[in-house]
Amino acid sequence: DTEVTQTPKHLVMGMTNKKSLKCEQHMGHRAMYWYKQKAKKPPELMFVYSYEKLSINESVPSRFSPECPNSSLLNLHLHALQPEDSALYLCASSLYRGESSYNEQFFGPGTRLTVL
Amino acid sequence: DQQVKQNSPSLSVQEGRISILNCDYTNSMFDYFLWYKKYPAEGPTFLISISSIKDKNEDGRFTVFLNKSAKHLSLHIVPSQPGDSAVYFCAASAVWSGSRLTFGEGTQLTVNP
């Protein structure tokens, strides 16, 4: 299994809603990532989990809350988002750089989030 | 400070010809480089990578060349096909950055039939 899956595919939420994005991989990767991508821009790193521990938080606002329940799952909890948070949210996974120099990140299809 | 740069926002080529996408980097600590392809509303798809100990890596129609002295890499696609039309991102990795990838801004490739 060389796939990263993400649910839901699309999400529309109001600024007072609470929702969660989910990501799953079964490649045995111990590094998992959340990215945000705006149109015609590169993916922007938000969080990195290494061995289920948060290792990088790129100064993301607290209205985004990541969670890594186990080595295969990654969640992103959303609360009180703003319209400018509308974007494609991508999950990725890879071998941990400390394990291998060849740490290709494999991306999921993304969740298209619209905040009204 | 943009450490990975793709100076051409777009490239248009004819089907069957060669597509050459370029990428420059500034940080000499980068030791692993990757190319991703992205269709609209989809996640990036890993294409090909190269370690700094090599100067060329080939996979089917895709070849990546690395010139460390010039801090430059390029992706060659031969022959180009209409289905190759997508945004191509160059990315770089270094041991000091852990698992972080640094992406370029992307190049929109259009292959005309």
Coordinates of C-alpha atoms in Angstrom, one line a residue:
Chain A
D1 CA 0.0 0.0 0.0
T2 CA 1.7 3.2 -1.2
E3 CA -1.2 5.5 -0.7
V4 CA -2.0 8.4 1.6
T5 CA -5.7 8.8 2.1
Q6 CA -7.5 11.9 3.3
T7 CA -11.1 12.6 4.3
P8 CA -13.2 14.5 3.6
K9 CA -12.4 15.4 0.0
H10 CA -14.4 18.7 0.4
L11 CA -15.4 20.6 3.5
V12 CA -17.5 23.8 3.8
M13 CA -17.7 25.3 7.3
G14 CA -18.8 28.4 9.0
M15 CA -16.5 30.5 11.2
T16 CA -18.0 29.1 14.4
N17 CA -17.9 25.4 13.4
K18 CA -15.6 22.7 14.7
K19 CA -14.5 20.1 12.2
S20 CA -11.6 17.7 11.7
L21 CA -9.6 16.5 8.8
K22 CA -8.3 13.0 8.7
C23 CA -5.2 11.4 7.1
E24 CA -4.1 7.8 7.0
Q25 CA -1.1 5.9 5.6
H26 CA 0.0 2.3 5.9
M27 CA 3.5 2.5 4.5
G28 CA 5.2 2.3 7.9
H29 CA 6.3 5.9 7.6
R30 CA 7.1 7.5 10.9
A31 CA 7.0 11.2 9.7
M32 CA 3.7 12.8 8.9
Y33 CA 2.9 16.3 7.7
W34 CA 0.2 18.8 7.3
Y35 CA 0.5 21.4 4.5
K36 CA -1.7 24.2 3.4
Q37 CA -1.7 25.1 -0.3
K38 CA -3.2 28.1 -2.0
A39 CA -3.8 28.2 -5.7
K40 CA -0.6 28.5 -7.8
K41 CA 1.6 28.4 -4.8
P42 CA 3.8 25.7 -3.3
P43 CA 2.7 23.6 -0.4
E44 CA 3.2 25.6 2.9
L45 CA 4.4 23.4 5.8
M46 CA 2.2 23.6 8.9
F47 CA 3.1 20.7 11.2
V48 CA 5.5 17.7 11.3
Y49 CA 5.0 14.7 13.5
S50 CA 8.0 12.3 13.9
Y51 CA 7.3 9.1 15.7
E52 CA 3.9 10.4 16.8
K53 CA 5.4 13.5 18.5
L54 CA 5.0 17.0 17.2
S55 CA 8.5 18.0 16.0
I56 CA 7.8 21.1 13.9
N57 CA 5.0 23.7 14.3
E58 CA 5.5 26.5 11.8
S59 CA 3.9 29.2 14.0
V60 CA 0.5 28.1 12.9
P61 CA -2.5 29.8 14.7
S62 CA -4.0 27.9 17.5
R63 CA -7.3 27.5 15.6
F64 CA -5.5 24.6 13.9
S65 CA -4.8 21.8 16.3
P66 CA -3.0 18.7 15.0
E67 CA -3.2 15.2 16.6
C68 CA -1.4 12.0 15.8
P69 CA -3.3 9.1 17.6
N70 CA -1.0 6.4 16.2
S71 CA 1.7 5.8 13.6
S72 CA -0.8 5.5 10.8
L73 CA -3.2 8.3 11.6
L74 CA -3.0 12.1 11.6
N75 CA -5.8 14.5 12.3
L76 CA -6.2 18.3 12.0
H77 CA -8.8 19.8 14.2
L78 CA -10.3 23.1 13.0
H79 CA -12.1 25.6 15.2
A80 CA -13.1 29.3 14.6
L81 CA -11.5 29.5 11.2
Q82 CA -11.4 32.6 9.1
P83 CA -12.3 32.9 5.4
E84 CA -8.6 33.4 4.5
D85 CA -8.0 29.8 5.8
S86 CA -9.8 28.5 2.8
A87 CA -7.3 26.4 0.9
L88 CA -6.3 22.8 -0.1
Y89 CA -5.0 21.0 3.0
L90 CA -2.6 18.3 2.2
C91 CA -1.3 15.4 4.3
A92 CA 2.0 13.7 3.5
S93 CA 4.1 11.0 5.0
S94 CA 7.7 9.8 4.6
L95 CA 10.5 7.9 6.2
Y96 CA 12.0 10.0 9.0
R97 CA 15.1 11.8 7.7
G98 CA 17.2 10.3 10.5
E99 CA 16.3 6.8 9.1
S100 CA 17.2 7.5 5.5
S101 CA 18.6 10.1 3.3
Y102 CA 15.9 9.3 0.8
N103 CA 12.9 10.8 2.4
E104 CA 10.5 11.3 -0.4
Q105 CA 7.2 12.7 0.9
F106 CA 4.1 11.0 -0.4
F107 CA 1.1 13.3 -0.5
G108 CA -2.6 12.6 -0.2
P109 CA -5.2 14.0 -2.5
G110 CA -6.0 16.8 -0.1
T111 CA -9.1 18.3 1.5
R112 CA -10.6 21.4 -0.2
L113 CA -11.7 23.6 2.7
T114 CA -14.0 26.6 2.2
V115 CA -14.7 28.8 5.2
L116 CA -17.7 31.0 4.9
Chain B
D1 CA 14.9 34.4 1.7
Q2 CA 13.9 31.9 -1.1
Q3 CA 16.3 29.1 -0.9
V4 CA 14.8 27.1 -3.9
K5 CA 13.9 29.1 -7.0
Q6 CA 12.1 28.2 -10.2
N7 CA 12.5 31.3 -12.3
S8 CA 10.1 30.2 -15.1
P9 CA 6.5 30.4 -13.9
S10 CA 5.4 28.7 -17.2
L11 CA 6.7 26.6 -20.1
S12 CA 4.9 25.6 -23.3
V13 CA 6.2 22.8 -25.5
Q14 CA 4.9 20.7 -28.4
E15 CA 4.0 17.1 -27.9
G16 CA 6.9 14.8 -28.7
R17 CA 9.6 17.5 -27.9
I18 CA 11.7 17.8 -24.9
S19 CA 10.6 19.7 -21.8
I20 CA 13.3 21.2 -19.6
L21 CA 12.3 22.6 -16.2
N22 CA 14.9 24.4 -14.2
C23 CA 15.6 24.9 -10.5
D24 CA 18.2 26.8 -8.6
Y25 CA 19.1 26.7 -4.9
T26 CA 21.2 28.8 -2.7
N27 CA 21.9 26.6 0.4
S28 CA 24.9 24.3 -0.1
M29 CA 23.7 22.2 2.7
F30 CA 20.9 20.7 0.6
D31 CA 21.8 17.2 -0.2
Y32 CA 18.7 15.6 -1.7
F33 CA 16.4 17.0 -4.4
L34 CA 13.0 16.0 -5.6
W35 CA 10.5 16.9 -8.3
Y36 CA 6.8 16.8 -7.8
K37 CA 4.0 17.1 -10.4
K38 CA 0.7 18.6 -9.4
Y39 CA -2.7 18.6 -11.2
P40 CA -5.3 21.2 -10.0
A41 CA -7.2 20.2 -6.9
E42 CA -5.0 17.1 -6.3
G43 CA -2.0 16.5 -4.1
P44 CA 1.5 16.6 -5.5
T45 CA 2.8 13.4 -7.0
F46 CA 6.4 12.4 -6.4
L47 CA 8.2 12.0 -9.8
I48 CA 11.9 11.6 -9.3
S49 CA 14.7 12.5 -6.9
I50 CA 18.5 12.8 -6.8
S51 CA 21.1 12.6 -4.1
S52 CA 23.9 15.1 -4.1
I53 CA 26.4 12.3 -4.6
K54 CA 25.0 11.8 -8.1
D55 CA 24.8 14.1 -11.1
K56 CA 22.1 12.3 -13.0
N57 CA 19.1 10.1 -12.3
E58 CA 16.8 8.6 -14.9
D59 CA 13.4 7.0 -14.7
G60 CA 11.6 6.3 -18.0
R61 CA 10.9 9.6 -19.7
F62 CA 12.1 11.6 -16.8
T63 CA 15.7 12.5 -16.1
V64 CA 17.0 14.8 -13.4
F65 CA 20.4 16.5 -13.7
L66 CA 22.3 18.0 -10.8
N67 CA 25.1 20.6 -11.1
K68 CA 26.3 21.1 -7.6
S69 CA 28.9 23.7 -8.4
A70 CA 26.2 25.8 -10.1
K71 CA 23.6 24.9 -7.5
H72 CA 21.3 24.0 -10.3
L73 CA 19.1 21.1 -11.2
S74 CA 16.9 20.4 -14.1
L75 CA 14.2 18.0 -15.1
H76 CA 14.0 16.7 -18.6
I77 CA 10.9 15.1 -20.0
V78 CA 11.4 13.2 -23.3
P79 CA 9.1 12.9 -25.2
S80 CA 6.6 15.3 -23.7
Q81 CA 3.0 14.2 -23.7
P82 CA -0.2 16.3 -23.3
G83 CA -0.8 14.4 -20.0
D84 CA 2.4 15.9 -18.6
S85 CA 0.7 19.3 -18.5
A86 CA 0.7 20.2 -14.8
V87 CA 2.6 22.3 -12.3
Y88 CA 6.1 21.0 -11.5
F89 CA 7.6 21.7 -8.1
C90 CA 11.3 21.4 -7.3
A91 CA 12.1 20.6 -3.6
A92 CA 15.2 20.2 -1.5
S93 CA 16.1 18.5 1.7
A94 CA 19.0 18.7 4.1
V95 CA 19.9 16.7 7.2
W96 CA 19.9 19.8 9.3
S97 CA 16.3 20.5 8.4
G98 CA 15.1 17.2 9.6
S99 CA 12.2 16.0 7.5
R100 CA 11.4 19.4 6.1
L101 CA 11.3 20.0 2.3
T102 CA 11.9 23.4 0.9
F103 CA 9.8 23.9 -2.3
G104 CA 10.2 26.2 -5.2
E105 CA 7.3 28.3 -6.5
G106 CA 6.5 25.9 -9.3
T107 CA 6.5 25.9 -13.1
Q108 CA 3.3 25.4 -15.1
L109 CA 4.1 23.1 -18.0
T110 CA 1.7 23.0 -21.0
V111 CA 2.3 20.3 -23.6
N112 CA 0.4 21.2 -26.8
P113 CA -0.9 18.4 -29.1

